Amino acid sequence: MKKELEKLRHARSAKDSPNIDLNEDEHVVLSMTRTKLGLIGIWLFASVVIILLTMLLVVVANNPTVSGFLDAVGSESTKYLYILIGLAYFIIILATIVSHIVYRDNKMYITNKRAIQQIRTSLFSNSTNVIELERIEDVSFHQNGFFGSIFNIGTLRMSTVGDETTYTFQMLDTPTDEVETISKLVRESHKRQAR
């Protein structure tokens, strides 16, 4: 019965998380992504910048003093200014989409045997860290600032035995829940290793 349950868990985890390579007796216990509030912040910032650019465009188009100055500089200057503002729109939208993809693609999976962290720092730069649960010595979270306290967002930290490496996962919703689950899995892993 227990083996059948493990096979079902493994099959479900393999289906739900095809981007990680699971061993036969391994299944995903936790799948973590960064908080969606970060995405809202990215798009909110882009929206504010676009609104400011639009206001600049309206001022240039409707202010006779600015229009007169641009005409005095040269007849083509207004056209070039509009092209520059259009290019700024394009760059802001492109940078926002790239930021969205990079932010969203940072994930951490906790299986019954390992912690797998997928980190994306740009469109063309990513890495994967894999830690055996029995190597983890300490699991904790850190929450600071007004934003983190109000929205219950923090940083998950896992320290390993030996090389004293600390793995972190930032902008995590309700990190206390994940810390409890990971700590329990680490204790179970240490007990299995001690046998």
PDB file of C-alpha atoms in Angstrom:
ATOM      1  CA  MET A   1       0.000   0.000   0.000  1.00  0.00           C
ATOM      2  CA  LYS A   2       2.779   2.440   0.929  1.00  0.00           C
ATOM      3  CA  LYS A   3       4.694   1.709  -2.294  1.00  0.00           C
ATOM      4  CA  GLU A   4       1.571   2.293  -4.377  1.00  0.00           C
ATOM      5  CA  LEU A   5       1.007   5.615  -2.607  1.00  0.00           C
ATOM      6  CA  GLU A   6       4.628   6.619  -3.302  1.00  0.00           C
ATOM      7  CA  LYS A   7       4.205   5.715  -6.991  1.00  0.00           C
ATOM      8  CA  LEU A   8       1.032   7.805  -7.198  1.00  0.00           C
ATOM      9  CA  ARG A   9       2.727  10.779  -5.506  1.00  0.00           C
ATOM     10  CA  HIS A  10       5.724  10.445  -7.825  1.00  0.00           C
ATOM     11  CA  ALA A  11       3.486  10.239 -10.933  1.00  0.00           C
ATOM     12  CA  ARG A  12       1.462  13.293  -9.866  1.00  0.00           C
ATOM     13  CA  SER A  13       4.626  15.280  -9.054  1.00  0.00           C
ATOM     14  CA  ALA A  14       6.229  14.332 -12.379  1.00  0.00           C
ATOM     15  CA  LYS A  15       3.081  15.497 -14.183  1.00  0.00           C
ATOM     16  CA  ASP A  16       2.678  18.749 -12.185  1.00  0.00           C
ATOM     17  CA  SER A  17       6.396  19.653 -12.252  1.00  0.00           C
ATOM     18  CA  PRO A  18       7.829  18.406 -15.561  1.00  0.00           C
ATOM     19  CA  ASN A  19      10.770  20.823 -15.377  1.00  0.00           C
ATOM     20  CA  ILE A  20      12.452  18.949 -12.502  1.00  0.00           C
ATOM     21  CA  ASP A  21      14.060  15.521 -12.652  1.00  0.00           C
ATOM     22  CA  LEU A  22      12.631  13.355  -9.879  1.00  0.00           C
ATOM     23  CA  ASN A  23      14.032  10.039  -8.673  1.00  0.00           C
ATOM     24  CA  GLU A  24      11.670   7.053  -8.632  1.00  0.00           C
ATOM     25  CA  ASP A  25      10.930   7.271  -4.896  1.00  0.00           C
ATOM     26  CA  GLU A  26      10.701  11.069  -4.822  1.00  0.00           C
ATOM     27  CA  HIS A  27       7.701  13.407  -4.909  1.00  0.00           C
ATOM     28  CA  VAL A  28       7.158  17.154  -4.573  1.00  0.00           C
ATOM     29  CA  VAL A  29       5.913  18.253  -1.155  1.00  0.00           C
ATOM     30  CA  LEU A  30       6.118  22.033  -1.665  1.00  0.00           C
ATOM     31  CA  SER A  31       6.226  24.132  -4.805  1.00  0.00           C
ATOM     32  CA  MET A  32       7.044  27.766  -4.072  1.00  0.00           C
ATOM     33  CA  THR A  33       7.044  30.863  -6.232  1.00  0.00           C
ATOM     34  CA  ARG A  34       7.562  34.482  -5.381  1.00  0.00           C
ATOM     35  CA  THR A  35       4.593  36.534  -4.219  1.00  0.00           C
ATOM     36  CA  LYS A  36       2.321  38.006  -6.871  1.00  0.00           C
ATOM     37  CA  LEU A  37       2.639  41.393  -5.155  1.00  0.00           C
ATOM     38  CA  GLY A  38       6.080  41.726  -6.754  1.00  0.00           C
ATOM     39  CA  LEU A  39       4.511  41.421 -10.206  1.00  0.00           C
ATOM     40  CA  ILE A  40       1.973  44.074  -9.266  1.00  0.00           C
ATOM     41  CA  GLY A  41       4.865  46.337  -8.230  1.00  0.00           C
ATOM     42  CA  ILE A  42       6.661  45.799 -11.539  1.00  0.00           C
ATOM     43  CA  TRP A  43       3.558  46.667 -13.589  1.00  0.00           C
ATOM     44  CA  LEU A  44       2.603  49.545 -11.296  1.00  0.00           C
ATOM     45  CA  PHE A  45       6.042  51.139 -11.735  1.00  0.00           C
ATOM     46  CA  ALA A  46       5.798  50.745 -15.528  1.00  0.00           C
ATOM     47  CA  SER A  47       2.313  52.277 -15.503  1.00  0.00           C
ATOM     48  CA  VAL A  48       3.513  55.334 -13.567  1.00  0.00           C
ATOM     49  CA  VAL A  49       6.397  55.867 -15.997  1.00  0.00           C
ATOM     50  CA  ILE A  50       4.067  55.512 -19.002  1.00  0.00           C
ATOM     51  CA  ILE A  51       1.615  58.010 -17.464  1.00  0.00           C
ATOM     52  CA  LEU A  52       4.473  60.481 -16.938  1.00  0.00           C
ATOM     53  CA  LEU A  53       5.623  60.021 -20.534  1.00  0.00           C
ATOM     54  CA  THR A  54       2.062  60.542 -21.756  1.00  0.00           C
ATOM     55  CA  MET A  55       1.814  63.745 -19.715  1.00  0.00           C
ATOM     56  CA  LEU A  56       5.069  64.930 -21.302  1.00  0.00           C
ATOM     57  CA  LEU A  57       3.656  64.146 -24.728  1.00  0.00           C
ATOM     58  CA  VAL A  58       0.459  66.128 -23.987  1.00  0.00           C
ATOM     59  CA  VAL A  59       2.483  69.100 -22.725  1.00  0.00           C
ATOM     60  CA  VAL A  60       4.665  69.077 -25.828  1.00  0.00           C
ATOM     61  CA  ALA A  61       1.676  68.804 -28.159  1.00  0.00           C
ATOM     62  CA  ASN A  62      -0.518  71.435 -26.453  1.00  0.00           C
ATOM     63  CA  ASN A  63       1.882  74.007 -25.052  1.00  0.00           C
ATOM     64  CA  PRO A  64       2.524  76.812 -27.547  1.00  0.00           C
ATOM     65  CA  THR A  65       5.777  77.805 -25.838  1.00  0.00           C
ATOM     66  CA  VAL A  66       7.259  74.295 -26.195  1.00  0.00           C
ATOM     67  CA  SER A  67       5.908  73.919 -29.744  1.00  0.00           C
ATOM     68  CA  GLY A  68       7.340  77.335 -30.667  1.00  0.00           C
ATOM     69  CA  PHE A  69      10.736  76.419 -29.212  1.00  0.00           C
ATOM     70  CA  LEU A  70      10.803  73.107 -31.126  1.00  0.00           C
ATOM     71  CA  ASP A  71       9.824  74.877 -34.357  1.00  0.00           C
ATOM     72  CA  ALA A  72      12.570  77.447 -33.795  1.00  0.00           C
ATOM     73  CA  VAL A  73      15.149  74.671 -33.317  1.00  0.00           C
ATOM     74  CA  GLY A  74      14.111  72.997 -36.535  1.00  0.00           C
ATOM     75  CA  SER A  75      11.039  71.781 -38.360  1.00  0.00           C
ATOM     76  CA  GLU A  76      12.019  68.132 -37.889  1.00  0.00           C
ATOM     77  CA  SER A  77      12.652  68.410 -34.127  1.00  0.00           C
ATOM     78  CA  THR A  78       9.015  67.746 -33.122  1.00  0.00           C
ATOM     79  CA  LYS A  79       8.978  64.599 -35.232  1.00  0.00           C
ATOM     80  CA  TYR A  80      12.222  63.392 -33.613  1.00  0.00           C
ATOM     81  CA  LEU A  81      10.865  64.117 -30.126  1.00  0.00           C
ATOM     82  CA  TYR A  82       7.758  62.019 -30.875  1.00  0.00           C
ATOM     83  CA  ILE A  83       9.969  59.208 -32.179  1.00  0.00           C
ATOM     84  CA  LEU A  84      12.066  59.353 -28.982  1.00  0.00           C
ATOM     85  CA  ILE A  85       8.963  59.228 -26.783  1.00  0.00           C
ATOM     86  CA  GLY A  86       7.601  56.301 -28.831  1.00  0.00           C
ATOM     87  CA  LEU A  87      10.935  54.512 -28.419  1.00  0.00           C
ATOM     88  CA  ALA A  88      10.794  55.163 -24.664  1.00  0.00           C
ATOM     89  CA  TYR A  89       7.284  53.577 -24.571  1.00  0.00           C
ATOM     90  CA  PHE A  90       8.607  50.512 -26.378  1.00  0.00           C
ATOM     91  CA  ILE A  91      11.645  50.158 -24.086  1.00  0.00           C
ATOM     92  CA  ILE A  92       9.538  50.516 -20.924  1.00  0.00           C
ATOM     93  CA  ILE A  93       7.031  47.893 -22.075  1.00  0.00           C
ATOM     94  CA  LEU A  94       9.784  45.504 -23.186  1.00  0.00           C
ATOM     95  CA  ALA A  95      11.714  45.937 -19.902  1.00  0.00           C
ATOM     96  CA  THR A  96       8.512  45.333 -17.934  1.00  0.00           C
ATOM     97  CA  ILE A  97       7.738  42.117 -19.810  1.00  0.00           C
ATOM     98  CA  VAL A  98      11.310  40.869 -19.307  1.00  0.00           C
ATOM     99  CA  SER A  99      11.163  41.769 -15.589  1.00  0.00           C
ATOM    100  CA  HIS A 100       7.857  39.911 -15.290  1.00  0.00           C
ATOM    101  CA  ILE A 101       9.293  36.749 -16.896  1.00  0.00           C
ATOM    102  CA  VAL A 102      12.487  36.825 -14.806  1.00  0.00           C
ATOM    103  CA  TYR A 103      10.594  37.425 -11.556  1.00  0.00           C
ATOM    104  CA  ARG A 104       8.017  34.700 -12.262  1.00  0.00           C
ATOM    105  CA  ASP A 105      10.591  32.056 -13.252  1.00  0.00           C
ATOM    106  CA  ASN A 106      12.262  31.918  -9.814  1.00  0.00           C
ATOM    107  CA  LYS A 107      10.954  28.758  -8.133  1.00  0.00           C
ATOM    108  CA  MET A 108      11.792  26.390  -5.329  1.00  0.00           C
ATOM    109  CA  TYR A 109      10.626  22.811  -4.996  1.00  0.00           C
ATOM    110  CA  ILE A 110      10.881  20.793  -1.812  1.00  0.00           C
ATOM    111  CA  THR A 111      10.635  17.060  -2.359  1.00  0.00           C
ATOM    112  CA  ASN A 112      10.696  14.335   0.242  1.00  0.00           C
ATOM    113  CA  LYS A 113      14.481  14.055  -0.405  1.00  0.00           C
ATOM    114  CA  ARG A 114      15.808  17.328  -1.834  1.00  0.00           C
ATOM    115  CA  ALA A 115      15.390  21.077  -2.158  1.00  0.00           C
ATOM    116  CA  ILE A 116      15.584  22.245  -5.773  1.00  0.00           C
ATOM    117  CA  GLN A 117      15.944  25.969  -6.441  1.00  0.00           C
ATOM    118  CA  GLN A 118      15.609  27.370  -9.954  1.00  0.00           C
ATOM    119  CA  ILE A 119      17.001  30.885 -10.209  1.00  0.00           C
ATOM    120  CA  ARG A 120      16.623  33.218 -13.199  1.00  0.00           C
ATOM    121  CA  THR A 121      18.559  36.479 -13.084  1.00  0.00           C
ATOM    122  CA  SER A 122      17.920  37.547 -16.697  1.00  0.00           C
ATOM    123  CA  LEU A 123      16.382  36.179 -19.888  1.00  0.00           C
ATOM    124  CA  PHE A 124      19.657  34.461 -20.737  1.00  0.00           C
ATOM    125  CA  SER A 125      20.959  33.548 -17.281  1.00  0.00           C
ATOM    126  CA  ASN A 126      19.567  30.882 -14.996  1.00  0.00           C
ATOM    127  CA  SER A 127      20.832  28.248 -12.608  1.00  0.00           C
ATOM    128  CA  THR A 128      19.580  25.348 -10.531  1.00  0.00           C
ATOM    129  CA  ASN A 129      20.730  24.489  -7.004  1.00  0.00           C
ATOM    130  CA  VAL A 130      19.970  21.060  -5.555  1.00  0.00           C
ATOM    131  CA  ILE A 131      20.432  20.304  -1.849  1.00  0.00           C
ATOM    132  CA  GLU A 132      19.876  16.956  -0.178  1.00  0.00           C
ATOM    133  CA  LEU A 133      17.590  17.451   2.830  1.00  0.00           C
ATOM    134  CA  GLU A 134      19.991  15.585   5.114  1.00  0.00           C
ATOM    135  CA  ARG A 135      22.653  18.232   4.378  1.00  0.00           C
ATOM    136  CA  ILE A 136      20.405  21.040   5.612  1.00  0.00           C
ATOM    137  CA  GLU A 137      21.270  22.094   9.132  1.00  0.00           C
ATOM    138  CA  ASP A 138      19.024  25.100   9.670  1.00  0.00           C
ATOM    139  CA  VAL A 139      15.797  26.380   8.121  1.00  0.00           C
ATOM    140  CA  SER A 140      14.589  29.873   8.969  1.00  0.00           C
ATOM    141  CA  PHE A 141      12.846  32.899   7.574  1.00  0.00           C
ATOM    142  CA  HIS A 142      13.562  36.591   7.763  1.00  0.00           C
ATOM    143  CA  GLN A 143      10.950  39.267   7.463  1.00  0.00           C
ATOM    144  CA  ASN A 144      11.816  42.942   7.569  1.00  0.00           C
ATOM    145  CA  GLY A 145      10.347  46.298   6.819  1.00  0.00           C
ATOM    146  CA  PHE A 146       6.850  47.643   6.673  1.00  0.00           C
ATOM    147  CA  PHE A 147       6.006  45.934   3.371  1.00  0.00           C
ATOM    148  CA  GLY A 148       7.103  42.485   4.572  1.00  0.00           C
ATOM    149  CA  SER A 149       5.259  42.765   7.876  1.00  0.00           C
ATOM    150  CA  ILE A 150       1.990  44.070   6.425  1.00  0.00           C
ATOM    151  CA  PHE A 151       1.771  41.562   3.570  1.00  0.00           C
ATOM    152  CA  ASN A 152       3.455  38.640   5.423  1.00  0.00           C
ATOM    153  CA  ILE A 153       6.269  38.335   2.886  1.00  0.00           C
ATOM    154  CA  GLY A 154       9.768  37.216   3.746  1.00  0.00           C
ATOM    155  CA  THR A 155      12.925  35.367   2.822  1.00  0.00           C
ATOM    156  CA  LEU A 156      13.353  31.631   3.355  1.00  0.00           C
ATOM    157  CA  ARG A 157      16.892  30.584   4.353  1.00  0.00           C
ATOM    158  CA  MET A 158      18.420  27.122   4.432  1.00  0.00           C
ATOM    159  CA  SER A 159      21.943  26.569   5.723  1.00  0.00           C
ATOM    160  CA  THR A 160      23.893  23.435   4.894  1.00  0.00           C
ATOM    161  CA  VAL A 161      26.279  21.347   6.954  1.00  0.00           C
ATOM    162  CA  GLY A 162      29.976  21.402   6.097  1.00  0.00           C
ATOM    163  CA  ASP A 163      30.527  24.052   3.450  1.00  0.00           C
ATOM    164  CA  GLU A 164      28.225  26.421   5.362  1.00  0.00           C
ATOM    165  CA  THR A 165      26.392  27.590   2.266  1.00  0.00           C
ATOM    166  CA  THR A 166      23.148  29.498   2.758  1.00  0.00           C
ATOM    167  CA  TYR A 167      20.413  29.182   0.160  1.00  0.00           C
ATOM    168  CA  THR A 168      17.764  31.902   0.112  1.00  0.00           C
ATOM    169  CA  PHE A 169      14.433  32.364  -1.604  1.00  0.00           C
ATOM    170  CA  GLN A 170      13.139  35.935  -1.439  1.00  0.00           C
ATOM    171  CA  MET A 171       9.677  37.490  -1.704  1.00  0.00           C
ATOM    172  CA  LEU A 172       7.867  34.399  -0.421  1.00  0.00           C
ATOM    173  CA  ASP A 173       4.266  34.570   0.814  1.00  0.00           C
ATOM    174  CA  THR A 174       3.708  33.290   4.368  1.00  0.00           C
ATOM    175  CA  PRO A 175       7.238  31.944   4.872  1.00  0.00           C
ATOM    176  CA  THR A 176       6.386  30.576   8.344  1.00  0.00           C
ATOM    177  CA  ASP A 177       4.181  27.864   6.801  1.00  0.00           C
ATOM    178  CA  GLU A 178       6.947  26.712   4.479  1.00  0.00           C
ATOM    179  CA  VAL A 179       9.560  26.793   7.264  1.00  0.00           C
ATOM    180  CA  GLU A 180       7.487  24.429   9.400  1.00  0.00           C
ATOM    181  CA  THR A 181       6.998  21.947   6.556  1.00  0.00           C
ATOM    182  CA  ILE A 182      10.647  22.031   5.463  1.00  0.00           C
ATOM    183  CA  SER A 183      11.885  21.707   9.067  1.00  0.00           C
ATOM    184  CA  LYS A 184       9.706  18.625   9.530  1.00  0.00           C
ATOM    185  CA  LEU A 185      11.059  17.059   6.303  1.00  0.00           C
ATOM    186  CA  VAL A 186      14.647  17.845   7.341  1.00  0.00           C
ATOM    187  CA  ARG A 187      14.122  16.224  10.777  1.00  0.00           C
ATOM    188  CA  GLU A 188      12.647  13.122   9.124  1.00  0.00           C
ATOM    189  CA  SER A 189      15.596  12.990   6.715  1.00  0.00           C
ATOM    190  CA  HIS A 190      18.085  13.250   9.601  1.00  0.00           C
ATOM    191  CA  LYS A 191      16.274  10.421  11.443  1.00  0.00           C
ATOM    192  CA  ARG A 192      16.433   8.189   8.331  1.00  0.00           C
ATOM    193  CA  GLN A 193      20.137   8.925   7.944  1.00  0.00           C
ATOM    194  CA  ALA A 194      20.831   8.119  11.614  1.00  0.00           C
ATOM    195  CA  ARG A 195      19.316   4.631  11.265  1.00  0.00           C
TER     196      ARG A 195
END
